[in-house]
Coordinates of C-alpha atoms in Angstrom, one line a residue:
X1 CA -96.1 -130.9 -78.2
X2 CA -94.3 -133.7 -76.1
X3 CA -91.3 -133.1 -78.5
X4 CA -91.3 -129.7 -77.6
X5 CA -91.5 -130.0 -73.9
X6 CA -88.6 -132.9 -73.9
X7 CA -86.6 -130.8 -76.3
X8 CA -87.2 -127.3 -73.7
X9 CA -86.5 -129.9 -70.8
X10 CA -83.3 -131.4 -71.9
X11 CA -84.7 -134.5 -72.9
X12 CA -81.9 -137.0 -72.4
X13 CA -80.0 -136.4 -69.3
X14 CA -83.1 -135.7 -67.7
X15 CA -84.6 -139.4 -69.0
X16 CA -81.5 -141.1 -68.1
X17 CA -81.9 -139.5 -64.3
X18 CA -85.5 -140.5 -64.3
X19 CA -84.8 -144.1 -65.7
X20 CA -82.3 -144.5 -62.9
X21 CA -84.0 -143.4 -60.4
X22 CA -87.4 -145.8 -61.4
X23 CA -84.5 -148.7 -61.0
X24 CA -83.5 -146.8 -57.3
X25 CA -87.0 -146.5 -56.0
X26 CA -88.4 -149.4 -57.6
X27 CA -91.3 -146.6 -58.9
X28 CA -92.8 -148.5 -61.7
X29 CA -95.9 -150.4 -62.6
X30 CA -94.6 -154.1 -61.4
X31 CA -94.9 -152.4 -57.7
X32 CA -98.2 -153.2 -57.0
X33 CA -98.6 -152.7 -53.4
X34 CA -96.6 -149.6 -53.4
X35 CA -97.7 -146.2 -53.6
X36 CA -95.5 -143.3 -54.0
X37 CA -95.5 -139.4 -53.8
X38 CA -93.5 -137.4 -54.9
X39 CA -93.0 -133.8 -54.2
X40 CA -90.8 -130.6 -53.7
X41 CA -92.0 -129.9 -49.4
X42 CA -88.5 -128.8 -47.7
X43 CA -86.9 -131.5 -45.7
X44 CA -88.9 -130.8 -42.3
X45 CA -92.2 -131.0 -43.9
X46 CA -91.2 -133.9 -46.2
X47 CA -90.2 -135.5 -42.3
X48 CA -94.1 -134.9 -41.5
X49 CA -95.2 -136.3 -45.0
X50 CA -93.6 -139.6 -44.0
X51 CA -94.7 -140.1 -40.5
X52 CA -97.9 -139.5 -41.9
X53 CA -97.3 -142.2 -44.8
X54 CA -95.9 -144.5 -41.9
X55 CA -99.4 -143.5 -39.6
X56 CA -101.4 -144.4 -42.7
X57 CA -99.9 -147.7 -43.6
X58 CA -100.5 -149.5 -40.4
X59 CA -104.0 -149.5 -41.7
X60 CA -102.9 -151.0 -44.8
X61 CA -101.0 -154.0 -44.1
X62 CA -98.9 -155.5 -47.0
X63 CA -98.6 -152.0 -49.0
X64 CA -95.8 -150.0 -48.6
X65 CA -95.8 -146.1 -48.9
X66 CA -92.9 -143.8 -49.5
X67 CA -92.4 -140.3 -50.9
X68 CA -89.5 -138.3 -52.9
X69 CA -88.0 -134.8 -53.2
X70 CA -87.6 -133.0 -56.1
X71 CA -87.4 -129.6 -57.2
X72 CA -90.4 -127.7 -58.5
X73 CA -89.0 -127.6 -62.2
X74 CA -87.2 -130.9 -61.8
X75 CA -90.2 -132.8 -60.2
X76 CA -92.8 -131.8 -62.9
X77 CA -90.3 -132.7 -65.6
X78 CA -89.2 -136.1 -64.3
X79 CA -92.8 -136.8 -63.6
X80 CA -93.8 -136.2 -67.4
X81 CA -91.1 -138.2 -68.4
X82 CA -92.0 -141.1 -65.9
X83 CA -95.7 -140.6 -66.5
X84 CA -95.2 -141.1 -70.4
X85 CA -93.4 -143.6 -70.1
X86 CA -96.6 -145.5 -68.0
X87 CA -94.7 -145.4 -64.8
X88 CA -94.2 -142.4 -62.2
X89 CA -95.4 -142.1 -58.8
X90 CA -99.1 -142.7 -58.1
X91 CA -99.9 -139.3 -56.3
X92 CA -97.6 -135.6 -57.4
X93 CA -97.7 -132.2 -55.0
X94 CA -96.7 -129.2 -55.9
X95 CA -98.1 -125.8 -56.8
X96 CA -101.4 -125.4 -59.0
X97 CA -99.1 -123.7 -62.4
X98 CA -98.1 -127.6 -62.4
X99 CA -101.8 -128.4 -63.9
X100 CA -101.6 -127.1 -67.3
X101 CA -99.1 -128.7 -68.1
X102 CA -99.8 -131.9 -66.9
X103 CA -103.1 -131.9 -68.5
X104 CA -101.3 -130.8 -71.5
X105 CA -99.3 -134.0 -71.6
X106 CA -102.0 -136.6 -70.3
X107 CA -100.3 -137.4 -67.4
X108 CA -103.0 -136.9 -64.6
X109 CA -106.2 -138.2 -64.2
X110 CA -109.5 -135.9 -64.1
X111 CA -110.9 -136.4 -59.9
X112 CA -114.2 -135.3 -60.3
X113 CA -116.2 -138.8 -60.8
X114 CA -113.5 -140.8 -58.5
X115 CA -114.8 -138.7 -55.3
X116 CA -117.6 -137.9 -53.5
X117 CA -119.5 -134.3 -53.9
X118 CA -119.6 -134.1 -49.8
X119 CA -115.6 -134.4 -49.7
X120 CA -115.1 -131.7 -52.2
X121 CA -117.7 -129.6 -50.7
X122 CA -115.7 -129.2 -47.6
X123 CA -112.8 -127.3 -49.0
X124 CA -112.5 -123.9 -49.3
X125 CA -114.2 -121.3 -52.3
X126 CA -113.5 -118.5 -50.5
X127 CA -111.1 -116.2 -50.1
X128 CA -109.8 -119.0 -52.8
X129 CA -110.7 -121.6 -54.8
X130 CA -108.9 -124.5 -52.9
X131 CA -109.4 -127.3 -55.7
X132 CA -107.9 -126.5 -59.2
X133 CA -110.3 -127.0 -62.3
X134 CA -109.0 -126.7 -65.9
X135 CA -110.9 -127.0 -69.3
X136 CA -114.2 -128.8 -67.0
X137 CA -112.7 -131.2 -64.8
X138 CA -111.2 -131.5 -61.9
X139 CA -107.2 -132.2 -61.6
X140 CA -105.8 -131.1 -57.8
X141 CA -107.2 -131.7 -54.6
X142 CA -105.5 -128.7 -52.3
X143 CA -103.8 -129.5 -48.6
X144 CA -103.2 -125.9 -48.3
X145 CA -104.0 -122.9 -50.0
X146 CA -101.5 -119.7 -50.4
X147 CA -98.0 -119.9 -51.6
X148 CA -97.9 -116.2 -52.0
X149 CA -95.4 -113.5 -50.8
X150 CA -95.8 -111.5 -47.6
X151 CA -93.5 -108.7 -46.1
X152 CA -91.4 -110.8 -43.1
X153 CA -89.8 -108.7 -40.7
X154 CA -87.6 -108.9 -37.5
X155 CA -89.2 -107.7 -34.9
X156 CA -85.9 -107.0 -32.9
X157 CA -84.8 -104.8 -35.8
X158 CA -88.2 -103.0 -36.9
X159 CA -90.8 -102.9 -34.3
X160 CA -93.7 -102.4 -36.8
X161 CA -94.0 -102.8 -40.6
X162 CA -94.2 -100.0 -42.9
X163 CA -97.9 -99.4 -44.7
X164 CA -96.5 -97.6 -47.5
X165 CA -93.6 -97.5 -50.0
X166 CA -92.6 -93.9 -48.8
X167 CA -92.7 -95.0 -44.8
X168 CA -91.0 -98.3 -46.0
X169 CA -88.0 -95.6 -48.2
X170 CA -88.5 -93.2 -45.1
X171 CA -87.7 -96.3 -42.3
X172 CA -85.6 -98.3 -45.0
X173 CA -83.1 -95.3 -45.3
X174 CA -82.0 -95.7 -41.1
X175 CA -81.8 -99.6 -41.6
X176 CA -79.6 -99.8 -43.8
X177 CA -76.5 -99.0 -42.8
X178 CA -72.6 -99.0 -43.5
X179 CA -70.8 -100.5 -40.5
X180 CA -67.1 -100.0 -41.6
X181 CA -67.7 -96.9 -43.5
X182 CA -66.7 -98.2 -46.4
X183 CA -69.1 -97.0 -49.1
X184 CA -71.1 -100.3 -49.2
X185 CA -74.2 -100.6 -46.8
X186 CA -73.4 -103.8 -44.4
X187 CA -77.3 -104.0 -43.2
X188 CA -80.3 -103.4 -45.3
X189 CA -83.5 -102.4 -45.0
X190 CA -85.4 -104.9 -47.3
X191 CA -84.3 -108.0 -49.7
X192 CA -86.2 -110.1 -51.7
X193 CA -85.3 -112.6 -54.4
X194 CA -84.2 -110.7 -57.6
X195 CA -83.6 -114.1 -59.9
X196 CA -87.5 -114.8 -59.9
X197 CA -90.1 -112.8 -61.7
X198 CA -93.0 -114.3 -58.9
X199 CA -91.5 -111.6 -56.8
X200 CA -92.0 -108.6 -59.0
X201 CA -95.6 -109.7 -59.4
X202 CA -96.9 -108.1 -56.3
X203 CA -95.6 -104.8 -57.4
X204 CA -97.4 -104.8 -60.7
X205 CA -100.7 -105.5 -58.8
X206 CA -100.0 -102.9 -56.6
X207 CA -100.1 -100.6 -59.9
X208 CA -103.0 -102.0 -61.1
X209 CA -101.7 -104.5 -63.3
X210 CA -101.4 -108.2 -63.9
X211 CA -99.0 -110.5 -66.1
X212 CA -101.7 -112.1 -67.8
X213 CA -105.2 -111.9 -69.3
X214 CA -107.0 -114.9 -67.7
X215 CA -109.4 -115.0 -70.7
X216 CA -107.1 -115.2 -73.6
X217 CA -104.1 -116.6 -72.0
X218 CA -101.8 -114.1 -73.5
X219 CA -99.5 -111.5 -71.6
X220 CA -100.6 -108.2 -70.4
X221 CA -96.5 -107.0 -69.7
X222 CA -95.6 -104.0 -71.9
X223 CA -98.5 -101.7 -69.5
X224 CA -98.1 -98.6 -67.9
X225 CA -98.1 -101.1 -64.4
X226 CA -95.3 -103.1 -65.6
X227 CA -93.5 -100.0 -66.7
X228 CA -94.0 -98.4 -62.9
X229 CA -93.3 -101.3 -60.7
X230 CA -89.8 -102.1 -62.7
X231 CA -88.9 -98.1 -61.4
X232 CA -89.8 -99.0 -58.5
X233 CA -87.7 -102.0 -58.1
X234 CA -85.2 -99.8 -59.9
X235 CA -85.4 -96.9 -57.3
X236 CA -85.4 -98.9 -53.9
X237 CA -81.7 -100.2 -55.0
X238 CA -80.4 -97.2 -56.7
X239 CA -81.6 -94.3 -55.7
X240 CA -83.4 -94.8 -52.5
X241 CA -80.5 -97.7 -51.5
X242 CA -82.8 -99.5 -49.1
X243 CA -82.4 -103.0 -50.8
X244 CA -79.2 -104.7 -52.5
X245 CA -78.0 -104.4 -55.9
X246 CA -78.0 -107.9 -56.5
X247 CA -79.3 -110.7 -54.3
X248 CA -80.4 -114.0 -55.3
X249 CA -82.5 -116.1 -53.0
X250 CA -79.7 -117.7 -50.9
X251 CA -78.6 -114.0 -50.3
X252 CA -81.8 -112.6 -49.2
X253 CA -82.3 -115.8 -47.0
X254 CA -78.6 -115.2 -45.3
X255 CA -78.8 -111.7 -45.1
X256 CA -82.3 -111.9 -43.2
X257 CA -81.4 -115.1 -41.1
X258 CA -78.3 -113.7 -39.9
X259 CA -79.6 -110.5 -38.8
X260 CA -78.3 -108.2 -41.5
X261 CA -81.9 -107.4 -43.1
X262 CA -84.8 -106.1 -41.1
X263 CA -87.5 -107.1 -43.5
X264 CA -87.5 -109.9 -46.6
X265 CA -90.3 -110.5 -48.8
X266 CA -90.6 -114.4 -48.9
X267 CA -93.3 -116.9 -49.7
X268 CA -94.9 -119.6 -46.1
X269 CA -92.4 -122.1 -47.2
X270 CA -89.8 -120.1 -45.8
X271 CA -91.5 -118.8 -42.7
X272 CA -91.0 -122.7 -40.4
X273 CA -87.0 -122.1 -41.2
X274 CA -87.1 -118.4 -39.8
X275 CA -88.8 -119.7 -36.9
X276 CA -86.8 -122.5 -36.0
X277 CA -83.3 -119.9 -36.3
X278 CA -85.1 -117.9 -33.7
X279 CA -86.4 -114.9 -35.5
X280 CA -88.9 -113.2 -33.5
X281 CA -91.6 -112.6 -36.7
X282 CA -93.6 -110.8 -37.7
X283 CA -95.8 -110.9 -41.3
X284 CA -97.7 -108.3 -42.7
X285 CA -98.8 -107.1 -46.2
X286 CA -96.1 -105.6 -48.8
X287 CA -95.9 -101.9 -48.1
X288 CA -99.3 -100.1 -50.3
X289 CA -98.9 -97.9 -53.4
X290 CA -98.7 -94.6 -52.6
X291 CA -99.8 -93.2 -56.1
X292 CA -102.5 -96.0 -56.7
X293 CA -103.5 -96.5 -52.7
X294 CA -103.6 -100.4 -54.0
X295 CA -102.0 -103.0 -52.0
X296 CA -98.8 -104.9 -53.8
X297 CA -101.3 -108.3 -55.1
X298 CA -98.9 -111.5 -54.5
X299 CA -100.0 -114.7 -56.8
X300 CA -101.9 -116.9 -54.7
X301 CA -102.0 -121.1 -55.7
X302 CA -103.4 -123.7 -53.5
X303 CA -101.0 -126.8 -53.4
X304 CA -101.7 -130.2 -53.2
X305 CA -102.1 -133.5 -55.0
X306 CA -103.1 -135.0 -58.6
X307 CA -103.6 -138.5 -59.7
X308 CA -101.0 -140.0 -62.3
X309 CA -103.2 -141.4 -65.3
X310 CA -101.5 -144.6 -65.0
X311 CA -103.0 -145.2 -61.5
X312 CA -105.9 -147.9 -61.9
X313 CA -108.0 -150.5 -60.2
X314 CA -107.3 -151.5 -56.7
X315 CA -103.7 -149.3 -56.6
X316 CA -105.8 -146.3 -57.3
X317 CA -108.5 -146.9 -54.6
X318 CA -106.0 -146.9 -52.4
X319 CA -103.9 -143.6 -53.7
X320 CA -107.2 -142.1 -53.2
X321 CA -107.6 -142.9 -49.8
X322 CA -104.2 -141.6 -49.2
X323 CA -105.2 -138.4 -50.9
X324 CA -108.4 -138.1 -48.2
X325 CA -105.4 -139.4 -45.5
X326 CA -103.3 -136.2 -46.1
X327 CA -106.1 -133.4 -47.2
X328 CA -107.6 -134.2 -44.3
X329 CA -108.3 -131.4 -41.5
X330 CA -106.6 -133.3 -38.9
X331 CA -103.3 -133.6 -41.2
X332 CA -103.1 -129.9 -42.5
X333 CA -103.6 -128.5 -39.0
X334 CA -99.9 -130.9 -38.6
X335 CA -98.8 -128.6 -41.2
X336 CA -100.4 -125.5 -40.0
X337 CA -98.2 -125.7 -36.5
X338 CA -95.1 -126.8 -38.7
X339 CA -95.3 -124.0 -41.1
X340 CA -98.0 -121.6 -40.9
X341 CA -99.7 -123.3 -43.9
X342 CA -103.1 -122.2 -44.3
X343 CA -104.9 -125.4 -44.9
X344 CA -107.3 -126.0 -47.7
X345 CA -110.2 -127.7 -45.8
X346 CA -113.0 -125.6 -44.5
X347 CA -113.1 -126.9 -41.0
X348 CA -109.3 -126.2 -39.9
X349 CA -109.5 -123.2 -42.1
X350 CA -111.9 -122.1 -39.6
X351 CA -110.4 -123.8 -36.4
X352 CA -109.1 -121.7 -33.3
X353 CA -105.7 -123.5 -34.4
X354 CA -105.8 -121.0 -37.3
X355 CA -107.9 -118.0 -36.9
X356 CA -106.2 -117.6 -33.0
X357 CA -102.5 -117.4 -34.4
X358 CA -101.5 -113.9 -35.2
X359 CA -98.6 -115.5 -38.0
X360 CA -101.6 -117.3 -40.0
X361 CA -103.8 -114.5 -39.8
X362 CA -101.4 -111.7 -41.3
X363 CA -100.5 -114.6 -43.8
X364 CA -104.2 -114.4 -44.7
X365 CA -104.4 -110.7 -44.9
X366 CA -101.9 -110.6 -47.6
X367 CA -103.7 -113.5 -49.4
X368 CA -106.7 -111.9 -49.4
X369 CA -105.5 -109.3 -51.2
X370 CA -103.6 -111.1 -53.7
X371 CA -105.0 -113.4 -56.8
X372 CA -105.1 -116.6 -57.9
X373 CA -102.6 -117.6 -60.4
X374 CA -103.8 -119.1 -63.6
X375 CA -102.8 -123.1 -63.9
X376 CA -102.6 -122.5 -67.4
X377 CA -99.4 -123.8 -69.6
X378 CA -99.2 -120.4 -71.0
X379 CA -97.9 -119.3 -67.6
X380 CA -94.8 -121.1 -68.1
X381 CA -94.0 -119.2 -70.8
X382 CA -94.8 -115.9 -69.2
X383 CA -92.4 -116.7 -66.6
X384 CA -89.1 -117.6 -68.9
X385 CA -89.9 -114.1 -70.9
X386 CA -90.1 -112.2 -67.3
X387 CA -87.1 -113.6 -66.2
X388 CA -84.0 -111.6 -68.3
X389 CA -85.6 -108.3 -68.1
X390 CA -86.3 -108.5 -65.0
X391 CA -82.8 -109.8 -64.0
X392 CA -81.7 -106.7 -65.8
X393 CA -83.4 -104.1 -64.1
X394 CA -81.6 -104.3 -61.5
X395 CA -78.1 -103.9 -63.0
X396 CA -79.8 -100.8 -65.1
X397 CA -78.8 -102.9 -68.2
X398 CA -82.6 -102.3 -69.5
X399 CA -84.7 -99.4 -68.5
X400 CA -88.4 -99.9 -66.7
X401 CA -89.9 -99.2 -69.8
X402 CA -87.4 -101.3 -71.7
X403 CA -88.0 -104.2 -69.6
X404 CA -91.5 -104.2 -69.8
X405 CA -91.5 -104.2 -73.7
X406 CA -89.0 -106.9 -73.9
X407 CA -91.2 -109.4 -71.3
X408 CA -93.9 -108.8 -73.6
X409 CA -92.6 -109.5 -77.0
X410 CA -90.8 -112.8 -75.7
X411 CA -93.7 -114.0 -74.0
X412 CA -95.1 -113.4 -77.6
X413 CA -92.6 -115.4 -79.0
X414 CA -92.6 -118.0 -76.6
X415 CA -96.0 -118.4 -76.6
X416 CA -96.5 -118.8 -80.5
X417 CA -93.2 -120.9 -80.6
X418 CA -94.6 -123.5 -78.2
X419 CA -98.5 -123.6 -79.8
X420 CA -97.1 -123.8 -83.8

């Protein structure tokens, strides 16, 4: 298994980073009053993380605590590496589909014996499980809960979102418009980001399927569901012409940033930057079904923080007082305000910080309408096998029901390639 996963993870270039950046950060085991997190926040979060880590220290003279970006990919590889190799930061955020693997590989500790039933009783077990569990223990303590896709739309372009996938093809088709008359629409009506698979999920929800049966941990793509929601994402670009034919994330981001979108569909971590460019927002659910009268069903994850398995004796006490530090109420209402997060602790969950702003509330909407995404390693897999066929639906190269039968047979493959 650890073969495979440096093999699938380009094993030496990636080792050779990590190795040099241990020497860069001084992140190994010799730094015993140092405690480091790393993570993949965007840079004016990660600004937050570290006032907070500044705020923290001066009650902890003599330790020093720091923090490090990488991407979500990159950050759960290099940690694996680091980890294995018995160094690695002491604390790692990111989404909860980090878990499985992580248990996978040994490299986090189980949380449930190091801290007290009244703390954990204080986050959230509804709409979602806050804290992620896998195979009976405990392995993430959540700072926020969500990380799901909503319908973001400017309200200077389109005064109220569509409820349905026909008003949303009825509206879409006077958004988008050709400027220069030039055969190629200028201004669209919708974009989203057509690289990722996690943004055709809501649509097979919305059709009554899912990606994965949560019981066996195989794939549920070659459905009737799958099938429908590829049209659909096949329709809105060529035949209905409401959304691009090709747009990668950058693209959707520019496009509605600079005014020449009405409506993205985009996860909370992208909600603070459309803010701070001046967008006047608005959030609502993805447009419902028509033929199923089912909302679109986003993947929820809470996010948040696991122990690395090399953290022990008086270096680990005090990582876990930094986790309390930064789950706390106090600090994820910081976040709330910077981001719209919705925090993971009952008691700012519930505060007139969250349930009076109209942004966090339509966040919440969506999410309660969504599900929570399996941590399992399986989903790893699912995701690679998504990604071609879904790529290709929108350049026709496959058909809808193509697509789905592909996803499923190398998800298939995948899966037994990586359990053999």
């Amino acid at each position: 298994m650890i073969l495979r996963t440096l093999r699938r993870c380009n094993t030496l270039p990636l080792l050779l980073i990590t190795l040099l950046m241990l020497l860069l950060t001084g992140c190994s085991k010799r730094d015993q009053k140092r405690i480091l997190v790393w993570h993949s926040m965007r840079p004016v979060e990660a600004e937050l993380l570290r006032a907070e880590l500044a705020r923290f220290g001066t009650r902890h003279p003599g330790w020093t605590f720091g923090e490090l970006y990488y991407q979500n990919e990159t950050a759960r590889t290099n940690y694996i590496i680091s980890a294995l190799g018995g160094s690695g930061p002491e604390l790692f955020w990111g989404a909860n589909d980090n878990v499985g693997p992580l248990v996978e590989m040994g490299v986090i500790q189980p949380l449930e014996t190091l801290l007290e039933p009244a703390f954990l009783d204080s986050f959230l077990f509804e709409p979602i499980k806050a804290n992620t569990w896998l195979n009976g223990h405990l392995w993430q303590i959540a700072d926020r809960v969500g990380n799901h896709l909503c319908l973001v739309y400017n309200k200077k372009m389109i005064a109220s979102p569509p409820q349905t996938i026909s008003e949303l093809i009825r509206v879409g088709k006077a958004l988008t418009r050709d400027f220069n008359s030039d055969g190629k629409p200028d201004q669209y009506a919708l974009v989203w980001n057509y690289t990722e698979p996690f943004f055709a999920v809501p649509f097979i929800g919305g059709y009554g399927g899912w990606i994965i049966d949560d019981s066996t941990r195989q794939p549920t793509l070659n459905t009737e569901a799958v099938t429908r929601a590829c049209q659909l994402i096949y329709d809105l670009g060529h035949k209905y012409r409401i959304i691009p034919e090709e747009c990668d994330y950058e693209i959707a981001n520019a496009l509605f940033k600079d005014g020449y979108a009405a409506m993205i569909i985009n996860g909370s971590w992208s909600w603070g930057t459309y803010l701070e460019n001046g967008i006047n927002l608005g959030i609502a659910r993805i447009p419902r079904i028509d033929e199923t009268g089912l909302w679109p069903m986003p993947a929820v994850s809470p996010l948040g923080y696991s122990l690395n398995i090399n953290t022990t004796g008086e270096k680990r006490r005090i990582a876990l007082e930094l986790l309390h530090h930064l789950t706390s109420a106090e600090v994820q209402l910081k976040f709330t305000a910077l981001s719209i997060a919705l925090p993971s602790r009952a008691a700012a969950f519930n505060s007139p910080e969250v349930q009076n702003n109209p942004l966090a509330l339509a966040s919440l909407e969506q999410m309660k309408v969504g599900r929570l995404m399996s941590p399992v390693t399986e989903m790893r897999w699912i995701w690679d096998a998504m990604r071609p066929s879904y790529q290709a639906i929108f350049s026709g190269r496959v058909s809808a029901v193509q697509a789905a039968q592909q996803m499923q047979a190398l998800a298939l493959k995948l899966i037994k390639e990586n359990r053999e």
